[in-house]
Amino acid sequence: MMMLMMSEMWKSRDLFFSFVVLATFQLAVSDGHQPLSIVAIHKTTLALDERAYIKATPNVLGLTGQNTEWITLQYSNPKPTVEDWIGVFSPANFSASTCPAENRGVDPPLLCSAPIKYQYANFSSNSYKTTGKGSLKLQLINQRSDFSFALFTGGLTSPKLVTVSNKVSFVNPNAPVYPRLAQGKTWNEMTVTWTSGYGISEAEPFVEWGPKGGNRVKSPAGTLTFDRNTMCGAPARTVGWRDPGYTHTSFLKELWPNRQYIYKLGHRLFNGTVIWSEEYQFKASPFPGQNSLQRVVIFGDMGKAEADGSNEFNNYQPGSLNTTKQIIKDLKDIDIVFHIGDLCYASGYLSQWDQFTAQIEPIASTVPYMTASGNHERDWPGTGSFYGTMDSGGECGVPSQTMFYVPAENRENFWYSADYGMFRFCIANTELDWRKGSEQYKFIENCLASVDRQKQPWLIFLAHRVLGYSSADFYVAEGSFEEPMGREDLQYLWQKYKVDIAMYGHVHNYERTCPVYQNICTNKEKHSYKGPLNGTIHLVVGGGGASLAEFAPINTRWSIFKDHDFGFVKLTAFDQSNLLLEYKKSSDGQVYDSFRISREYRDILACTVDNCPPTTLAS
């Protein structure tokens, strides 16, 4: 067995390397579509050429406090091919001299540092194949370590290292970055979660905050992290592993409803120095039942993408950036966001979590960014997940449950309720058992049953997998039009407690049903509902950005509108009697489907099939 290690010395532009190659290493690919899984970095061999070079400029990033910056690469290869590619690595020394083996029969160290992203050498240099010279602009984010750029030949599956660049780093790689707001366990509590390179032995994390124009206070933050041993399998604990740094969460309590607050993140070093983030602001939540304009955005399956055109996600999440941009564009008219599963599709390549939190920062730092658990966050065999797939890439929920706060009683379960003004949201976790008799079933019923519909008339059920209705080709092929066993038990709860709308991701498109119960439309209207719905309207809103899913060539009576495109939903509650739902495309932000619900409180009280006691119906 041969092992691969690298040592580097920077003297002018000269780089010297020594490699020992590991010839046999089994990489578990959890998701065949994860682009980074294509890069067989563990098979790297040497093709070092002293005439080749890569030069990265500037060397120092973030001089004015920014956490995102563009760099320029100039490179040359005397033996160019169309398969030459450039990988972005962080830490800069990507040989990983100590890496535990996934299989006990294989001795460490292993080469287990996949690139953060990659691009072909001829991407922006059409003459590269003939001249061997090219240039490339790439966007970097602050990720707690330095960067280097390596030129490979031999394609992605048989990479041969040609040369490595100089190091590039941010001024303070440990700085607090990418705040994520979330509703706390009470309506007047906001949580702030962020990432840094400072552990509790190095600095004390806190948030300085206060009402706009008022006095500010400091609230301490708790600190969490996780290590390679917390991962459940490869690639998360092998080539996909990257140190996640530290996740900090602070609880801002006793907020005044709808008041504007200012905050910034701080780390007090033990020498007395304070490291600050930039300043942010948010609006506190309305009081439960408050009759005011309230606007909610909901979508699933967005993922992340690269503004520089790096091709790791070009064909995987092509709509991701457009969805993000449209929400940012409309942010002044959005109060809270729900991303219902399949957040970034890291699938075991942990560097992508930083990339994702950086992408959503303009949204998540301004309004609560509430998440749900999806198959690409949680599923892994033998870990208690309802499905035995390998979709999480060995993460088994650890990064998502650590990096995003939700007001769950048990973060491992990741199901919870959220009150926002006139809305009650019940968020299920489809990756754990939801059937009758399960712990989650009891939670769902309690969430639906405990809301005061006079004060919070709009009752919304959210989940990742489709537990209701979908015309996706793979569901139709199963003959279920849903996740198998999905609505069989839950539809009685939705009907009994008169759930207005149920929304799901997982299927990467948009679809809306009529108000429906047991496959039958309970209302013939399509766009303007007045009075009782007598059923629940189901929507698939999984077109956040990941590659689109096909509809089956079949038309059902309950399917009102379908769209094979990227988009998201916006709910607007004008008051306790009027609700508007709009489906917007990510490409242009325009409305392509909508409906209104207008009703009085007595309409919610009215009886319909299976939601009033039999004695009432008999009478």
XYZ file of C-alpha atoms in Angstrom:
619
model
C 0.000 0.000 0.000
C 1.263 3.393 -0.908
C 0.296 6.505 1.028
C -0.019 10.040 -0.168
C 1.417 12.980 1.739
C 2.428 16.434 0.703
C 4.917 18.959 2.003
C 5.276 22.435 0.554
C 7.854 25.195 0.623
C 7.146 28.592 -0.873
C 10.300 30.309 -2.149
C 9.349 32.889 -4.764
C 7.046 30.917 -7.064
C 8.792 27.567 -6.696
C 6.943 24.736 -4.995
C 8.420 21.438 -3.936
C 6.411 18.366 -3.194
C 6.814 14.842 -1.949
C 3.912 12.435 -2.433
C 3.326 8.817 -1.537
C 0.242 7.474 -3.243
C -2.457 5.421 -1.607
C -3.438 2.944 -4.277
C -6.534 1.410 -2.769
C -9.219 3.372 -1.014
C -12.941 2.751 -1.157
C -14.983 5.963 -1.305
C -18.625 5.583 -0.368
C -20.638 7.866 -2.589
C -23.940 8.499 -0.877
C -25.524 10.471 -3.658
C -24.468 9.776 -7.227
C -25.457 13.297 -8.187
C -23.198 15.089 -5.665
C -20.680 16.765 -7.987
C -17.778 16.651 -5.537
C -18.161 12.870 -5.379
C -16.948 12.729 -8.987
C -13.528 14.035 -7.958
C -11.451 10.944 -7.150
C -8.905 12.866 -5.102
C -7.851 9.654 -3.342
C -6.536 8.347 -6.669
C -4.220 11.306 -7.278
C -0.812 10.576 -8.788
C 2.081 12.903 -9.566
C 2.747 14.678 -12.824
C 4.764 17.539 -11.327
C 6.280 19.900 -13.853
C 8.647 22.683 -12.772
C 7.631 24.710 -15.828
C 3.966 24.779 -14.730
C 2.636 27.348 -12.265
C -0.454 28.904 -10.709
C -0.354 32.382 -9.245
C -3.243 33.577 -7.051
C -3.838 37.277 -6.313
C -4.401 38.965 -3.979
C -2.665 37.020 -1.222
C -4.581 38.678 1.618
C -8.379 38.933 1.548
C -10.952 40.808 3.601
C -8.838 43.919 4.183
C -11.982 46.061 4.496
C -13.841 43.534 6.649
C -15.657 41.633 3.898
C -16.124 37.857 4.170
C -16.487 37.281 0.425
C -13.881 38.258 -2.156
C -12.886 37.520 -5.736
C -9.407 36.299 -6.585
C -7.638 35.941 -9.932
C -5.660 32.878 -10.991
C -2.989 33.010 -13.686
C -1.685 29.596 -14.694
C 0.407 27.751 -17.233
C 0.854 24.101 -18.188
C 3.399 23.079 -20.870
C 1.315 19.956 -21.630
C -2.283 21.220 -21.639
C -5.355 19.056 -22.261
C -9.080 19.759 -22.311
C -9.447 17.668 -19.136
C -7.157 19.879 -17.054
C -8.885 21.308 -14.022
C -8.177 23.495 -11.028
C -9.270 22.549 -7.522
C -9.788 24.990 -4.658
C -8.467 23.533 -1.403
C -8.768 24.708 2.183
C -6.730 24.270 4.333
C -4.004 25.088 1.805
C -2.037 21.941 2.706
C -4.653 19.518 1.486
C -2.772 16.277 2.019
C -4.349 15.677 5.450
C -1.438 13.963 7.184
C -3.716 12.446 9.823
C -6.950 10.966 8.601
C -8.577 7.943 10.248
C -9.616 5.171 7.940
C -13.301 4.369 7.513
C -12.371 0.705 7.170
C -10.272 -0.650 10.036
C -8.360 -2.795 7.562
C -6.886 0.348 6.009
C -4.173 2.178 7.907
C -4.056 5.986 8.063
C -2.924 8.480 6.956
C -5.126 8.846 3.912
C -5.491 11.629 1.400
C -8.970 12.738 2.390
C -9.342 16.388 1.433
C -11.785 16.863 -1.396
C -11.693 20.276 -3.081
C -14.194 22.903 -1.972
C -14.967 23.457 -5.647
C -13.310 23.051 -9.021
C -13.279 24.479 -12.504
C -11.839 23.396 -15.836
C -8.701 25.232 -16.875
C -10.211 26.247 -20.208
C -13.436 27.597 -18.650
C -12.661 31.238 -19.447
C -9.577 30.693 -21.632
C -10.555 29.238 -25.005
C -6.949 29.099 -26.192
C -5.727 27.115 -23.184
C -5.450 23.824 -25.084
C -3.024 25.333 -27.609
C -1.152 27.911 -25.488
C -1.247 26.175 -22.090
C -1.942 29.548 -20.486
C -5.133 30.714 -18.841
C -6.765 32.837 -16.205
C -9.749 32.345 -13.957
C -11.701 34.447 -11.482
C -13.065 32.648 -8.436
C -15.076 33.780 -5.449
C -13.893 32.767 -1.988
C -15.662 33.041 1.350
C -14.121 33.184 4.801
C -13.965 29.544 5.961
C -11.577 29.618 8.941
C -8.465 28.568 7.022
C -6.153 29.464 4.148
C -6.579 28.384 0.513
C -4.462 26.983 -2.279
C -5.241 26.130 -5.885
C -3.995 22.981 -7.577
C -3.741 22.298 -11.308
C -4.552 18.706 -12.296
C -4.469 16.849 -15.563
C -6.102 13.484 -16.271
C -9.657 14.637 -15.613
C -11.673 14.278 -12.427
C -11.575 10.493 -12.186
C -7.811 9.975 -12.681
C -6.263 13.210 -11.420
C -2.556 13.885 -11.802
C -1.157 16.796 -9.833
C 0.828 19.249 -11.980
C 1.422 22.213 -9.655
C 0.053 24.099 -6.644
C -0.350 27.841 -6.116
C 0.779 30.192 -3.387
C -1.381 30.451 -0.262
C -4.262 32.909 0.033
C -6.030 33.794 3.281
C -8.470 36.206 4.890
C -7.097 38.755 7.367
C -8.980 37.074 10.211
C -10.105 33.582 9.175
C -11.635 33.018 12.653
C -13.995 36.000 12.464
C -17.700 35.572 13.341
C -19.640 35.087 10.104
C -22.982 34.174 8.513
C -25.582 34.863 11.244
C -28.809 32.844 11.058
C -31.904 34.112 12.850
C -34.620 31.753 14.065
C -37.736 31.993 16.184
C -37.180 30.934 19.777
C -39.471 28.726 21.847
C -41.650 31.722 22.705
C -43.037 34.311 20.316
C -40.964 37.162 21.830
C -37.598 35.416 21.597
C -35.216 35.531 18.657
C -32.158 33.304 18.385
C -28.974 34.247 16.571
C -26.673 31.454 15.405
C -23.341 32.017 13.686
C -20.033 30.348 12.829
C -16.486 31.248 13.869
C -13.053 29.773 14.405
C -13.004 30.649 18.121
C -13.549 27.867 20.653
C -14.533 28.547 24.254
C -10.892 28.184 25.313
C -9.964 31.146 23.092
C -12.801 33.661 23.369
C -16.210 34.399 24.887
C -18.972 34.707 22.260
C -21.851 37.162 22.690
C -24.352 39.344 20.834
C -24.574 43.081 21.409
C -28.115 44.149 20.606
C -30.934 46.542 21.334
C -33.914 48.362 19.838
C -33.131 50.714 16.999
C -32.269 54.057 18.563
C -32.216 52.585 22.081
C -29.719 51.219 24.565
C -27.887 47.986 23.800
C -27.148 44.994 25.974
C -24.862 41.993 25.640
C -26.249 38.437 25.671
C -23.912 35.449 26.008
C -23.872 32.651 23.444
C -23.493 28.918 23.805
C -20.916 27.100 21.677
C -21.201 23.761 19.876
C -19.055 21.838 17.448
C -18.688 18.279 16.175
C -15.824 16.093 15.062
C -15.170 13.434 12.473
C -16.253 10.647 14.832
C -19.735 12.179 15.039
C -20.236 11.488 11.354
C -21.945 8.189 10.559
C -20.062 7.199 7.410
C -18.178 8.170 4.278
C -17.670 10.598 2.656
C -18.546 12.766 5.693
C -15.846 11.126 7.823
C -13.309 10.603 5.005
C -12.674 12.707 1.878
C -15.628 15.002 2.606
C -14.613 15.895 6.135
C -13.639 19.474 6.928
C -13.396 21.041 10.354
C -16.724 22.875 10.895
C -15.288 25.400 13.327
C -17.642 26.483 16.101
C -21.356 27.220 16.069
C -22.619 29.828 18.536
C -26.225 30.554 19.523
C -27.520 33.440 21.608
C -31.094 33.944 22.817
C -32.491 37.484 22.616
C -35.482 37.581 24.955
C -38.457 39.784 25.880
C -38.694 41.487 22.504
C -41.416 44.030 21.774
C -43.722 42.868 18.964
C -42.818 44.189 15.514
C -40.044 46.401 16.871
C -36.851 46.885 14.868
C -33.630 45.703 16.559
C -29.934 46.158 15.778
C -27.336 43.490 16.580
C -23.759 42.477 15.976
C -21.705 39.427 16.886
C -18.712 39.620 19.192
C -15.893 37.444 20.529
C -13.977 38.727 23.568
C -10.464 37.295 23.489
C -8.836 36.631 26.848
C -6.381 39.470 26.276
C -9.351 41.852 26.318
C -9.581 42.387 22.552
C -13.052 42.125 21.016
C -13.521 40.791 17.493
C -16.691 42.221 15.941
C -18.872 41.289 12.994
C -20.633 43.864 10.886
C -23.944 45.261 12.142
C -27.284 43.645 11.262
C -30.945 44.267 12.040
C -34.222 42.380 12.342
C -37.869 42.982 13.183
C -39.315 41.161 16.177
C -42.224 38.790 15.637
C -45.848 39.885 16.071
C -47.799 38.783 19.102
C -49.692 35.496 18.462
C -53.080 36.502 17.087
C -51.997 40.032 16.246
C -54.108 41.304 13.350
C -51.519 42.879 11.051
C -49.934 42.322 7.645
C -47.772 39.175 7.842
C -45.759 37.669 4.946
C -44.156 34.232 4.813
C -41.944 32.609 2.148
C -41.824 28.801 1.891
C -39.784 26.488 -0.347
C -37.727 23.314 -0.250
C -34.717 21.734 -1.929
C -32.743 24.859 -2.793
C -29.117 23.855 -2.370
C -26.288 26.261 -3.142
C -24.468 27.385 -6.238
C -21.397 29.409 -7.151
C -21.504 32.954 -8.483
C -18.177 32.347 -10.254
C -19.608 29.555 -12.418
C -17.667 26.759 -10.750
C -19.141 23.664 -12.257
C -19.487 21.578 -9.151
C -23.172 22.551 -8.881
C -23.963 23.977 -12.318
C -26.133 21.005 -13.277
C -27.129 20.025 -9.752
C -28.766 23.137 -8.335
C -29.161 25.459 -11.334
C -31.979 27.527 -9.795
C -30.414 28.040 -6.379
C -28.878 31.461 -6.941
C -31.988 32.780 -8.689
C -34.213 31.750 -5.786
C -31.836 33.379 -3.320
C -31.655 36.584 -5.380
C -35.430 36.892 -5.764
C -36.006 36.476 -2.028
C -33.319 39.058 -1.261
C -34.892 41.417 -3.785
C -38.261 41.117 -2.014
C -36.830 40.992 1.509
C -38.426 44.240 2.672
C -41.813 42.566 2.127
C -40.946 39.244 3.815
C -41.230 38.569 7.549
C -40.133 34.936 7.942
C -38.789 32.127 5.724
C -39.314 28.351 5.932
C -36.827 26.136 4.054
C -38.497 22.739 4.374
C -35.643 20.280 3.949
C -32.742 19.505 1.614
C -30.929 22.662 2.573
C -27.553 22.616 0.812
C -27.071 19.040 -0.429
C -23.626 18.815 1.131
C -24.202 15.052 1.210
C -21.079 14.459 3.254
C -18.864 17.254 1.840
C -18.861 19.518 4.863
C -17.212 22.549 3.247
C -20.537 23.121 1.487
C -22.291 24.101 4.717
C -20.148 27.233 4.929
C -20.873 27.931 1.277
C -24.608 27.614 1.919
C -24.722 29.807 5.038
C -22.733 32.465 3.157
C -25.213 32.374 0.267
C -28.300 32.838 2.465
C -26.692 35.350 4.854
C -28.548 38.410 3.460
C -31.828 36.584 4.155
C -31.058 34.648 7.342
C -29.390 37.617 9.056
C -32.507 39.766 8.529
C -35.557 37.499 8.982
C -36.009 34.183 10.834
C -34.788 31.345 8.603
C -36.626 28.254 9.790
C -35.554 24.828 8.534
C -36.891 21.291 8.374
C -35.053 17.998 8.083
C -34.809 16.348 4.659
C -33.350 13.128 3.356
C -30.109 14.849 2.345
C -29.646 16.040 5.928
C -30.665 12.974 7.905
C -30.877 9.618 6.111
C -28.229 6.984 6.770
C -28.591 3.219 7.335
C -28.661 2.006 10.913
C -29.106 5.449 12.488
C -32.811 5.354 13.275
C -33.940 7.263 10.203
C -37.256 6.123 8.718
C -35.552 5.454 5.393
C -32.407 3.386 4.925
C -30.912 5.500 2.157
C -27.412 6.995 2.127
C -28.634 10.428 1.010
C -26.962 12.344 3.855
C -23.502 11.167 2.815
C -22.798 10.023 6.364
C -23.898 13.287 8.028
C -26.960 11.674 9.702
C -28.346 15.087 10.649
C -25.417 16.349 12.723
C -24.377 19.450 10.689
C -27.930 20.661 10.029
C -29.041 20.127 13.634
C -25.946 21.936 14.915
C -25.758 24.831 12.466
C -29.481 25.729 12.409
C -31.537 26.333 15.513
C -35.189 25.252 15.644
C -37.474 25.527 18.687
C -37.814 21.769 19.078
C -38.083 20.069 22.451
C -35.467 17.628 21.206
C -33.166 18.848 18.441
C -32.479 15.248 17.420
C -36.155 14.875 16.500
C -36.214 18.219 14.644
C -39.996 18.543 14.638
C -41.522 21.663 16.140
C -44.307 24.246 16.096
C -43.920 27.945 15.352
C -46.372 30.745 16.056
C -46.113 33.847 13.912
C -48.911 36.341 14.425
C -52.054 34.888 12.842
C -50.206 31.735 11.693
C -49.598 28.438 13.437
C -47.002 26.283 11.638
C -46.604 22.597 12.462
C -43.306 21.355 11.035
C -42.910 17.583 10.760
C -39.776 15.509 10.219
C -40.481 13.012 7.449
C -37.161 11.245 8.049
C -38.527 9.881 11.345
C -41.704 7.836 11.837
C -44.895 9.913 11.636
C -47.467 7.106 11.634
C -50.248 6.684 14.173
C -48.898 5.599 17.540
C -45.475 7.170 16.974
C -44.016 9.935 19.112
C -44.159 12.300 16.154
C -47.829 11.552 15.458
C -48.628 12.647 19.000
C -46.646 15.850 18.472
C -48.464 16.612 15.208
C -51.892 16.122 16.762
C -51.004 18.265 19.762
C -49.636 21.015 17.496
C -52.827 21.065 15.426
C -55.202 20.697 18.364
C -53.668 23.314 20.654
C -54.026 26.373 18.418
C -56.702 28.965 19.148
C -58.250 29.421 15.686
C -60.018 32.626 16.673
C -56.635 34.281 17.193
C -54.571 32.200 14.762
C -56.957 31.215 11.974
C -54.281 30.172 9.479
C -53.122 26.634 10.247
C -50.242 25.403 8.055
C -48.620 21.946 7.982
C -45.050 21.713 6.614
C -42.877 18.669 5.870
C -40.105 17.653 3.494
C -41.345 14.504 1.767
C -44.783 14.615 0.189
C -47.195 13.227 2.765
C -50.147 14.562 0.789
C -50.488 14.597 -3.009
C -48.055 14.801 -5.919
C -48.087 13.891 -9.604
C -44.311 13.301 -9.670
C -43.403 10.462 -12.006
C -41.733 8.375 -9.287
C -44.762 8.593 -6.984
C -47.133 7.742 -9.822
C -44.933 4.778 -10.780
C -45.406 3.511 -7.211
C -49.150 4.029 -7.581
C -49.239 6.159 -4.442
C -49.223 9.831 -5.588
C -47.458 10.422 -2.254
C -44.759 9.084 0.012
C -45.922 5.508 0.722
C -47.868 5.518 4.019
C -47.790 9.317 3.859
C -51.344 10.558 4.289
C -52.993 7.328 5.417
C -52.936 8.313 9.096
C -52.327 12.044 8.885
C -55.244 12.958 6.631
C -57.637 12.354 9.519
C -55.703 14.865 11.630
C -55.646 17.457 8.838
C -59.382 17.060 8.381
C -60.259 16.920 12.071
C -58.327 20.085 12.911
C -59.125 21.831 9.608
C -55.596 22.411 8.346
C -55.826 25.065 5.649
C -52.677 24.311 3.668
C -50.057 21.539 3.703
C -46.761 22.087 1.873
C -43.916 19.755 0.964
C -40.558 19.678 -0.787
C -38.638 16.608 -2.011
C -40.286 16.718 -5.445
C -38.442 19.398 -7.389
C -41.329 21.238 -9.002
C -44.545 23.076 -8.096
C -48.019 21.610 -7.839
C -51.256 22.714 -6.174
C -54.333 20.656 -5.386
C -57.931 21.572 -4.767
C -59.085 21.435 -1.148
C -59.026 17.654 -0.850
C -59.850 14.851 1.555
C -59.455 11.150 0.774
C -58.664 11.870 -2.892
C -61.874 13.849 -3.386
C -62.045 17.596 -4.006
C -64.174 19.183 -1.299
C -64.512 22.537 -3.074
C -64.902 23.203 -6.796
C -63.389 26.692 -6.682
C -59.824 27.147 -7.993
C -58.680 30.663 -7.141
C -61.068 32.396 -4.748
C -62.231 30.372 -1.756
C -64.994 31.812 0.399
C -66.300 30.157 3.522
C -65.292 26.658 4.648
C -62.721 24.770 2.564
C -64.017 21.398 3.829
C -60.574 19.941 3.070
C -56.883 20.826 2.916
C -55.076 22.436 -0.018
C -51.790 20.585 -0.664
C -48.797 22.162 -2.393
C -45.476 20.805 -3.561
C -42.931 23.628 -3.307
C -39.696 21.715 -3.923
C -38.490 23.888 -6.807
C -36.081 25.934 -4.690
C -33.083 25.217 -6.908
C -32.120 21.546 -7.214
C -32.514 19.793 -10.574
C -36.156 19.564 -11.574
C -38.336 16.461 -11.262
C -40.663 15.285 -13.999
C -44.434 15.013 -13.763
C -46.119 11.791 -14.829
C -48.190 12.091 -18.030
C -51.429 11.833 -16.085
C -54.070 14.318 -14.981
C -55.839 13.784 -11.690
C -59.020 15.486 -10.548
C -57.321 16.952 -7.487
C -54.382 18.602 -9.328
C -55.196 22.244 -10.117
C -51.866 23.702 -11.258
C -48.444 22.273 -12.169
C -45.198 23.976 -13.095
C -41.976 22.267 -14.098
C -39.750 25.155 -13.023
C -37.915 26.706 -10.093
C -39.889 28.830 -7.673
C -41.179 29.495 -4.176
C -44.421 30.341 -2.401
C -45.358 33.511 -0.568
C -48.207 33.599 1.951
C -49.696 36.970 2.857
C -52.159 37.260 5.729
C -53.884 40.624 5.389
C -55.998 40.028 8.467
C -57.762 37.171 10.248
C -60.213 36.727 7.386
C -58.116 37.100 4.236
C -55.132 35.065 3.065
C -53.314 35.197 -0.285
C -50.970 32.507 -1.612
C -48.687 33.334 -4.559
C -46.351 31.033 -6.447
C -43.410 32.978 -7.894
C -40.840 31.770 -10.387
C -37.199 32.143 -9.402
C -36.283 33.314 -12.892
C -38.198 36.590 -12.746
C -40.004 36.815 -9.384
C -43.384 37.106 -11.118
C -46.561 35.409 -9.882
C -47.648 32.395 -11.973
C -50.272 30.865 -9.700
C -52.303 32.226 -6.806
C -55.439 31.795 -4.732
C -57.238 33.624 -1.942
C -59.094 32.388 1.105
C -61.759 34.682 2.559
C -63.802 33.561 5.536
C -65.113 34.386 8.982
C -64.405 32.632 12.257
C -67.755 30.817 12.126
C -66.572 29.158 8.869
C -63.770 27.465 10.794
C -66.246 26.252 13.402
C -68.567 24.736 10.782
C -68.774 20.950 10.619
C -67.763 18.872 7.642
C -66.883 15.216 7.079
C -64.773 13.656 9.858
C -64.099 16.841 11.823
C -67.047 17.014 14.187
C -68.230 14.444 16.756
C -70.591 11.819 15.316
C -73.340 12.919 17.704
C -73.273 16.380 16.152
C -73.528 14.965 12.658
C -76.288 12.563 13.727
C -78.309 15.381 15.172
